[in-house]
Amino acid sequence: MLIRALHDEGVDLIFGYPGGAVLHIYDAIFRQDRIEHILVRHEQAATHAADGYARATGKPGVVLVTSGPGATNAITGIATAYMDSIPMVVISGQVESRLIGTDGFQETDMVGISRPIVKHSFMVQHASEIPMMVKKAFHIATTGRPGPVVIDIPKDVTDPKLKLPYEYPADIKMRSYAVPGKGHSGQIKKAVDALLGAKRPMIYAGGGVIQGEGAALLTELTRKLGYPITNTLMGLGAYPASDKQFLGMLGMHGTYEANMAMHYCDVLLGIGVRFDDRVTNSDTSKFCPDATILHVDIDPASISKTVAADVPIVGSVTAVLEEMIECLDQAEQKVDEDALSSWWDQIGKWREKDSLGVTAHTNGVIKPQQVVQALHRITKGDAYVSTDVGQHQMFAAQYYGFDKPRRWINSGGLGTMGFGLPAAMGVQLAFRDAVSVCVTGEGSFQMNLQEFATCMQYNLPVKIICLNNQSLGMVRQWQDMQYGGRYSHSTYAESLPDFVKLAEAYGHVGIRIEKLDDLDAKLEEAFAYKDKLVFVDVRVDPEEHVYPMAIKGGAMKDMILSKTERT
Amino acid sequence: MRRIISLLMENEPGALSRVVGLFSQRSYNIDSLTVAPTEDNSLSRLTVVTNGDERKIEQITKHLNKVVDVVKLVDLSEGAHIERELLLIKVKAVGAQRAEIQRMADIFRAQIVDITPSAYSIQLTGTSEKLDAFIAAQAENTVMEVARTGVCGIARGEKVLSL
Ligand SMILES: Cc1ncc(C[n+]2csc(CCOP(=O)(O)OP(=O)(O)O)c2C)c(N)n1
Ligand SMILES: [Mg+2]
């Protein structure tokens, strides 16, 4: 009944791992061929893979795990999806109804444990509820501000001996759940007026634009206005990075020009963003001191949460953007071209700082930034890039330059090490012929490397680019900057595995790159293996830091630009 | 600022823990909380007394509205409203004190609902302030036990919280 309901919901792929409480369900999977099941090697990886699939496609990822340890292993992945508003449905087995509350074997209160990190959860009490709950779960997970939904199912409820009439509901009504649609027209008009009246405008777009499929409309609006735009870490790809109006990413490791333009703007349009502390810097009283703030989001609770909005607009990004464009076309007032051109002059001066400039070492040591630049060249900027968390993630965000939405797959909100490889698997399963790259660090990679085996089983030719700095680089960077270089438990060079041999042990290809001169040729070699997973172990300069970096407690204009320069 | 928020939610398992969990998760205060089914058995009414500045209250109501089980919500303290709380209190009552307690109960319009040779159990309804005052008025070291329900409330006039 469950599998049938999932099929009727349009699910064709499930990531999971079996166990006692879900054996009835696994038997049902065995006896059908409409839904493909991917057997991961750890439940955390199932959730990240489903998450990667969801980020790349926009469709909900589906996960199936057993009770107890299966469910708890899934928690990190659920939290990761929750923080980044990713649609996901997690089905967890539960002990038999009669055992619930008795500390039965492999019993955990999954609904309770997951409560703060799900959009909603269901506990099935009777098999007859399954179709409706599945329908509701997918509806809730995918609409409004998306998020993960858990369905906890006691084993007896999936007993095949229960024969019940089955009908999948065509639609649902939920009196307690409404999805915001259009924005308030008066507010939209106000926002457009404010934008047109701006002398130093700035557009700040985030993950909500990608999730809400608003990238094309955002690009149209931004081009019509001719205004500068920045994307958040979650929003990369919402506006083409190669376009001249794009100032790069903003925030803690954002470009000099993006953060300066944020600080000095007089009208700020925030769209699909949440004014996160990694953007605003910790003290919001210093944030955009001169700006009238226009904030568009589908989640009313995101608006005025950390930074008060002058013009709040609740609605779906597509509906609001469409109406803004319409409003703009009809407006009598025109963009103040003189003011705009002096604003662009100012931005041009900030750009001259070239805050992402990379000076090559003369001794052949590879800088991590150069690897990402080479990756961009070789993949023609058209790969799906998943990452783990750390310096390598920031380098990928800063240097890859995403021109399309849904190409950049990273754990922004939770910052989960171990996300990269399983997410890249999910992407590869969604798009079998696409280039799915995982940019990782040797630290993060070891958190889910068992998925090498899953990639072998399902022939997933993911390309793993490991920026191996032989340390927990991001931790080390903070220790350099704030703890007098005391590397407390952030280095382990002597105990690193031989990643090339490790890849080979799983039946994959391993390549090591140690010299700058070999970088391009060996990377090309890696990408020439069309049908094989290749692990590229790139030895990079361990001393390198990620810059620019926001100065703690400062405003957005306060940045450290290099080891020797600050604003 | 003290606020009284009343809401209707699905009378379903897990609904209450989602609402309460929200408060602890986002470190909002709960001064009191009452919950019971309404005339429509599929709905529960929950009343929570909390405090915080305008911004915080706005966040609380927005987040409560987001909880999937919450159907409708009202901030009663935004308008004229009636609030009541029930107190059950057990006090030592011996000798001359017995008459004194009786008198005080009369003044507060409280009722003595159970007696033993050495104790009275008294019931009192009213605003939380009135209940506080009644407890404070008891003679030193005579209070044996206090049970309060927490506030429930309703708007004055024609305004109703219903579907
Ligand atoms: C699961 C988890 N544990 C700890 C952290 C804290 N953390 C953030 S970055 C980082 C270092 C990552 O090292 P590595 O993967 O080698 O990347 P690098 O910074 O060296 O590029 C750590 C430990 C985290 N984000 N996630
Ligand atoms: Mg590292």
GROMACS .gro file of N, CA and C in nm, chain A residues 394-481:
model
  264
  394MET      N    1   3.424   2.688   0.042
  394MET     CA    2   3.426   2.832   0.013
  394MET      C    3   3.502   2.861  -0.116
  395PHE      N    4   3.612   2.791  -0.138
  395PHE     CA    5   3.686   2.811  -0.263
  395PHE      C    6   3.598   2.775  -0.383
  396ALA      N    7   3.525   2.664  -0.370
  396ALA     CA    8   3.438   2.624  -0.480
  396ALA      C    9   3.331   2.731  -0.504
  397ALA      N   10   3.274   2.783  -0.395
  397ALA     CA   11   3.169   2.885  -0.408
  397ALA      C   12   3.225   3.012  -0.471
  398GLN      N   13   3.346   3.048  -0.433
  398GLN     CA   14   3.403   3.174  -0.481
  398GLN      C   15   3.453   3.164  -0.625
  399TYR      N   16   3.509   3.049  -0.661
  399TYR     CA   17   3.582   3.042  -0.788
  399TYR      C   18   3.514   2.963  -0.899
  400TYR      N   19   3.405   2.891  -0.868
  400TYR     CA   20   3.349   2.812  -0.979
  400TYR      C   21   3.263   2.898  -1.072
  401GLY      N   22   3.191   2.992  -1.020
  401GLY     CA   23   3.111   3.078  -1.109
  401GLY      C   24   2.995   3.006  -1.173
  402PHE      N   25   2.884   2.999  -1.102
  402PHE     CA   26   2.768   2.924  -1.153
  402PHE      C   27   2.679   3.014  -1.237
  403ASP      N   28   2.652   2.970  -1.357
  403ASP     CA   29   2.565   3.048  -1.444
  403ASP      C   30   2.420   2.999  -1.441
  404LYS      N   31   2.401   2.880  -1.387
  404LYS     CA   32   2.265   2.825  -1.387
  404LYS      C   33   2.225   2.783  -1.246
  405PRO      N   34   2.094   2.790  -1.218
  405PRO     CA   35   2.047   2.743  -1.087
  405PRO      C   36   2.056   2.591  -1.076
  406ARG      N   37   2.057   2.542  -0.955
  406ARG     CA   38   2.054   2.399  -0.922
  406ARG      C   39   2.182   2.324  -0.961
  407ARG      N   40   2.290   2.401  -0.990
  407ARG     CA   41   2.417   2.335  -1.021
  407ARG      C   42   2.506   2.329  -0.898
  408TRP      N   43   2.479   2.416  -0.805
  408TRP     CA   44   2.562   2.429  -0.685
  408TRP      C   45   2.489   2.360  -0.570
  409ILE      N   46   2.549   2.252  -0.518
  409ILE     CA   47   2.479   2.166  -0.423
  409ILE      C   48   2.563   2.164  -0.295
  410ASN      N   49   2.522   2.243  -0.196
  410ASN     CA   50   2.603   2.242  -0.074
  410ASN      C   51   2.519   2.264   0.050
  411SER      N   52   2.572   2.217   0.161
  411SER     CA   53   2.503   2.231   0.288
  411SER      C   54   2.538   2.366   0.347
  412GLY      N   55   2.449   2.463   0.325
  412GLY     CA   56   2.477   2.599   0.367
  412GLY      C   57   2.439   2.626   0.512
  413GLY      N   58   2.318   2.591   0.547
  413GLY     CA   59   2.266   2.625   0.679
  413GLY      C   60   2.326   2.544   0.792
  414LEU      N   61   2.333   2.413   0.773
  414LEU     CA   62   2.384   2.328   0.881
  414LEU      C   63   2.536   2.312   0.869
  415GLY      N   64   2.588   2.319   0.747
  415GLY     CA   65   2.732   2.302   0.728
  415GLY      C   66   2.776   2.161   0.764
  416THR      N   67   2.720   2.064   0.694
  416THR     CA   68   2.742   1.924   0.730
  416THR      C   69   2.858   1.862   0.655
  417MET      N   70   2.968   1.835   0.724
  417MET     CA   71   3.075   1.757   0.663
  417MET      C   72   3.021   1.618   0.634
  418GLY      N   73   3.059   1.562   0.522
  418GLY     CA   74   3.009   1.431   0.483
  418GLY      C   75   2.892   1.439   0.386
  419PHE      N   76   2.853   1.560   0.353
  419PHE     CA   77   2.739   1.581   0.263
  419PHE      C   78   2.776   1.554   0.117
  420GLY      N   79   2.900   1.588   0.081
  420GLY     CA   80   2.938   1.598  -0.059
  420GLY      C   81   2.920   1.474  -0.145
  421LEU      N   82   2.984   1.364  -0.105
  421LEU     CA   83   2.977   1.246  -0.192
  421LEU      C   84   2.834   1.193  -0.208
  422PRO      N   85   2.761   1.170  -0.099
  422PRO     CA   86   2.624   1.122  -0.121
  422PRO      C   87   2.539   1.220  -0.201
  423ALA      N   88   2.559   1.348  -0.180
  423ALA     CA   89   2.480   1.446  -0.258
  423ALA      C   90   2.514   1.433  -0.406
  424ALA      N   91   2.643   1.417  -0.436
  424ALA     CA   92   2.685   1.402  -0.576
  424ALA      C   93   2.626   1.274  -0.637
  425MET      N   94   2.608   1.171  -0.553
  425MET     CA   95   2.543   1.048  -0.601
  425MET      C   96   2.399   1.077  -0.639
  426GLY      N   97   2.331   1.150  -0.553
  426GLY     CA   98   2.191   1.185  -0.580
  426GLY      C   99   2.178   1.262  -0.711
  427VAL      N  100   2.272   1.354  -0.733
  427VAL     CA  101   2.271   1.433  -0.857
  427VAL      C  102   2.292   1.340  -0.977
  428GLN      N  103   2.390   1.251  -0.964
  428GLN     CA  104   2.422   1.161  -1.076
  428GLN      C  105   2.305   1.069  -1.108
  429LEU      N  106   2.233   1.027  -1.005
  429LEU     CA  107   2.117   0.941  -1.030
  429LEU      C  108   2.003   1.018  -1.096
  430ALA      N  109   1.995   1.148  -1.065
  430ALA     CA  110   1.891   1.230  -1.127
  430ALA      C  111   1.926   1.255  -1.274
  431PHE      N  112   2.053   1.278  -1.300
  431PHE     CA  113   2.098   1.309  -1.436
  431PHE      C  114   2.214   1.216  -1.471
  432ARG      N  115   2.181   1.104  -1.528
  432ARG     CA  116   2.281   1.001  -1.552
  432ARG      C  117   2.395   1.048  -1.642
  433ASP      N  118   2.365   1.139  -1.736
  433ASP     CA  119   2.467   1.179  -1.833
  433ASP      C  120   2.539   1.308  -1.794
  434ALA      N  121   2.497   1.368  -1.686
  434ALA     CA  122   2.558   1.496  -1.648
  434ALA      C  123   2.693   1.472  -1.580
  435VAL      N  124   2.771   1.579  -1.573
  435VAL     CA  125   2.897   1.571  -1.500
  435VAL      C  126   2.868   1.609  -1.355
  436SER      N  127   2.882   1.512  -1.266
  436SER     CA  128   2.857   1.537  -1.124
  436SER      C  129   2.990   1.533  -1.051
  437VAL      N  130   3.028   1.651  -0.999
  437VAL     CA  131   3.157   1.665  -0.933
  437VAL      C  132   3.135   1.683  -0.783
  438CYS      N  133   3.223   1.625  -0.704
  438CYS     CA  134   3.221   1.652  -0.561
  438CYS      C  135   3.354   1.716  -0.525
  439VAL      N  136   3.348   1.841  -0.483
  439VAL     CA  137   3.470   1.906  -0.434
  439VAL      C  138   3.473   1.885  -0.283
  440THR      N  139   3.576   1.820  -0.236
  440THR     CA  140   3.576   1.782  -0.095
  440THR      C  141   3.710   1.813  -0.030
  441GLY      N  142   3.715   1.792   0.100
  441GLY     CA  143   3.841   1.802   0.174
  441GLY      C  144   3.870   1.663   0.230
  442GLU      N  145   3.996   1.636   0.259
  442GLU     CA  146   4.030   1.501   0.308
  442GLU      C  147   3.964   1.474   0.443
  443GLY      N  148   3.927   1.582   0.516
  443GLY     CA  149   3.859   1.562   0.643
  443GLY      C  150   3.715   1.521   0.621
  444SER      N  151   3.642   1.603   0.549
  444SER     CA  152   3.500   1.576   0.523
  444SER      C  153   3.480   1.443   0.453
  445PHE      N  154   3.568   1.415   0.356
  445PHE     CA  155   3.546   1.296   0.275
  445PHE      C  156   3.542   1.171   0.361
  446GLN      N  157   3.623   1.172   0.466
  446GLN     CA  158   3.628   1.052   0.550
  446GLN      C  159   3.503   1.034   0.634
  447MET      N  160   3.412   1.129   0.628
  447MET     CA  161   3.289   1.113   0.706
  447MET      C  162   3.182   1.032   0.634
  448ASN      N  163   3.195   1.012   0.505
  448ASN     CA  164   3.097   0.927   0.435
  448ASN      C  165   3.161   0.849   0.321
  449LEU      N  166   3.287   0.810   0.341
  449LEU     CA  167   3.358   0.749   0.228
  449LEU      C  168   3.308   0.609   0.197
  450GLN      N  169   3.229   0.552   0.290
  450GLN     CA  170   3.173   0.418   0.262
  450GLN      C  171   3.087   0.419   0.136
  451GLU      N  172   3.046   0.540   0.093
  451GLU     CA  173   2.959   0.549  -0.025
  451GLU      C  174   3.033   0.519  -0.155
  452PHE      N  175   3.166   0.508  -0.148
  452PHE     CA  176   3.242   0.453  -0.261
  452PHE      C  177   3.174   0.325  -0.312
  453ALA      N  178   3.127   0.245  -0.215
  453ALA     CA  179   3.070   0.115  -0.251
  453ALA      C  180   2.937   0.132  -0.325
  454THR      N  181   2.857   0.228  -0.281
  454THR     CA  182   2.729   0.253  -0.348
  454THR      C  183   2.755   0.297  -0.492
  455CYS      N  184   2.854   0.384  -0.509
  455CYS     CA  185   2.887   0.433  -0.643
  455CYS      C  186   2.928   0.317  -0.733
  456MET      N  187   2.999   0.221  -0.676
  456MET     CA  188   3.039   0.104  -0.755
  456MET      C  189   2.917   0.023  -0.794
  457GLN      N  190   2.830  -0.003  -0.696
  457GLN     CA  191   2.713  -0.087  -0.722
  457GLN      C  192   2.623  -0.030  -0.832
  458TYR      N  193   2.607   0.101  -0.833
  458TYR     CA  194   2.513   0.161  -0.929
  458TYR      C  195   2.584   0.233  -1.043
  459ASN      N  196   2.715   0.211  -1.057
  459ASN     CA  197   2.790   0.272  -1.168
  459ASN      C  198   2.776   0.422  -1.173
  460LEU      N  199   2.807   0.488  -1.066
  460LEU     CA  200   2.793   0.633  -1.065
  460LEU      C  201   2.930   0.697  -1.087
  461PRO      N  202   2.951   0.755  -1.206
  461PRO     CA  203   3.085   0.805  -1.240
  461PRO      C  204   3.113   0.944  -1.183
  462VAL      N  205   3.088   0.962  -1.054
  462VAL     CA  206   3.112   1.090  -0.989
  462VAL      C  207   3.261   1.122  -0.995
  463LYS      N  208   3.292   1.252  -1.012
  463LYS     CA  209   3.433   1.293  -1.009
  463LYS      C  210   3.458   1.365  -0.877
  464ILE      N  211   3.545   1.306  -0.796
  464ILE     CA  212   3.572   1.362  -0.664
  464ILE      C  213   3.704   1.438  -0.667
  465ILE      N  214   3.697   1.566  -0.640
  465ILE     CA  215   3.818   1.648  -0.640
  465ILE      C  216   3.847   1.683  -0.494
  466CYS      N  217   3.949   1.620  -0.439
  466CYS     CA  218   3.979   1.642  -0.298
  466CYS      C  219   4.090   1.746  -0.286
  467LEU      N  220   4.056   1.860  -0.226
  467LEU     CA  221   4.158   1.963  -0.202
  467LEU      C  222   4.227   1.924  -0.072
  468ASN      N  223   4.329   1.841  -0.087
  468ASN     CA  224   4.392   1.779   0.029
  468ASN      C  225   4.497   1.871   0.090
  469ASN      N  226   4.460   1.938   0.198
  469ASN     CA  227   4.554   2.025   0.268
  469ASN      C  228   4.601   1.959   0.398
  470GLN      N  229   4.574   1.830   0.408
  470GLN     CA  230   4.621   1.749   0.521
  470GLN      C  231   4.580   1.807   0.656
  471SER      N  232   4.469   1.878   0.657
  471SER     CA  233   4.423   1.931   0.785
  471SER      C  234   4.276   1.972   0.775
  472LEU      N  235   4.217   1.991   0.890
  472LEU     CA  236   4.083   2.048   0.896
  472LEU      C  237   4.102   2.198   0.873
  473GLY      N  238   4.114   2.230   0.743
  473GLY     CA  239   4.164   2.361   0.705
  473GLY      C  240   4.088   2.479   0.764
  474MET      N  241   3.956   2.469   0.762
  474MET     CA  242   3.879   2.583   0.810
  474MET      C  243   3.898   2.601   0.960
  475VAL      N  244   3.910   2.493   1.031
  475VAL     CA  245   3.937   2.500   1.175
  475VAL      C  246   4.075   2.561   1.196
  476ARG      N  247   4.169   2.510   1.119
  476ARG     CA  248   4.306   2.559   1.128
  476ARG      C  249   4.314   2.709   1.098
  477GLN      N  250   4.238   2.753   0.999
  477GLN     CA  251   4.237   2.895   0.965
  477GLN      C  252   4.192   2.979   1.085
  478TRP      N  253   4.087   2.936   1.152
  478TRP     CA  254   4.038   3.010   1.269
  478TRP      C  255   4.142   3.005   1.381
  479GLN      N  256   4.209   2.892   1.391
  479GLN     CA  257   4.313   2.881   1.495
  479GLN      C  258   4.430   2.973   1.464
  480ASP      N  259   4.461   2.987   1.335
  480ASP     CA  260   4.564   3.082   1.295
  480ASP      C  261   4.524   3.224   1.333
  481MET      N  262   4.397   3.256   1.307
  481MET     CA  263   4.355   3.395   1.319
  481MET      C  264   4.315   3.432   1.461
   0.00000   0.00000   0.00000
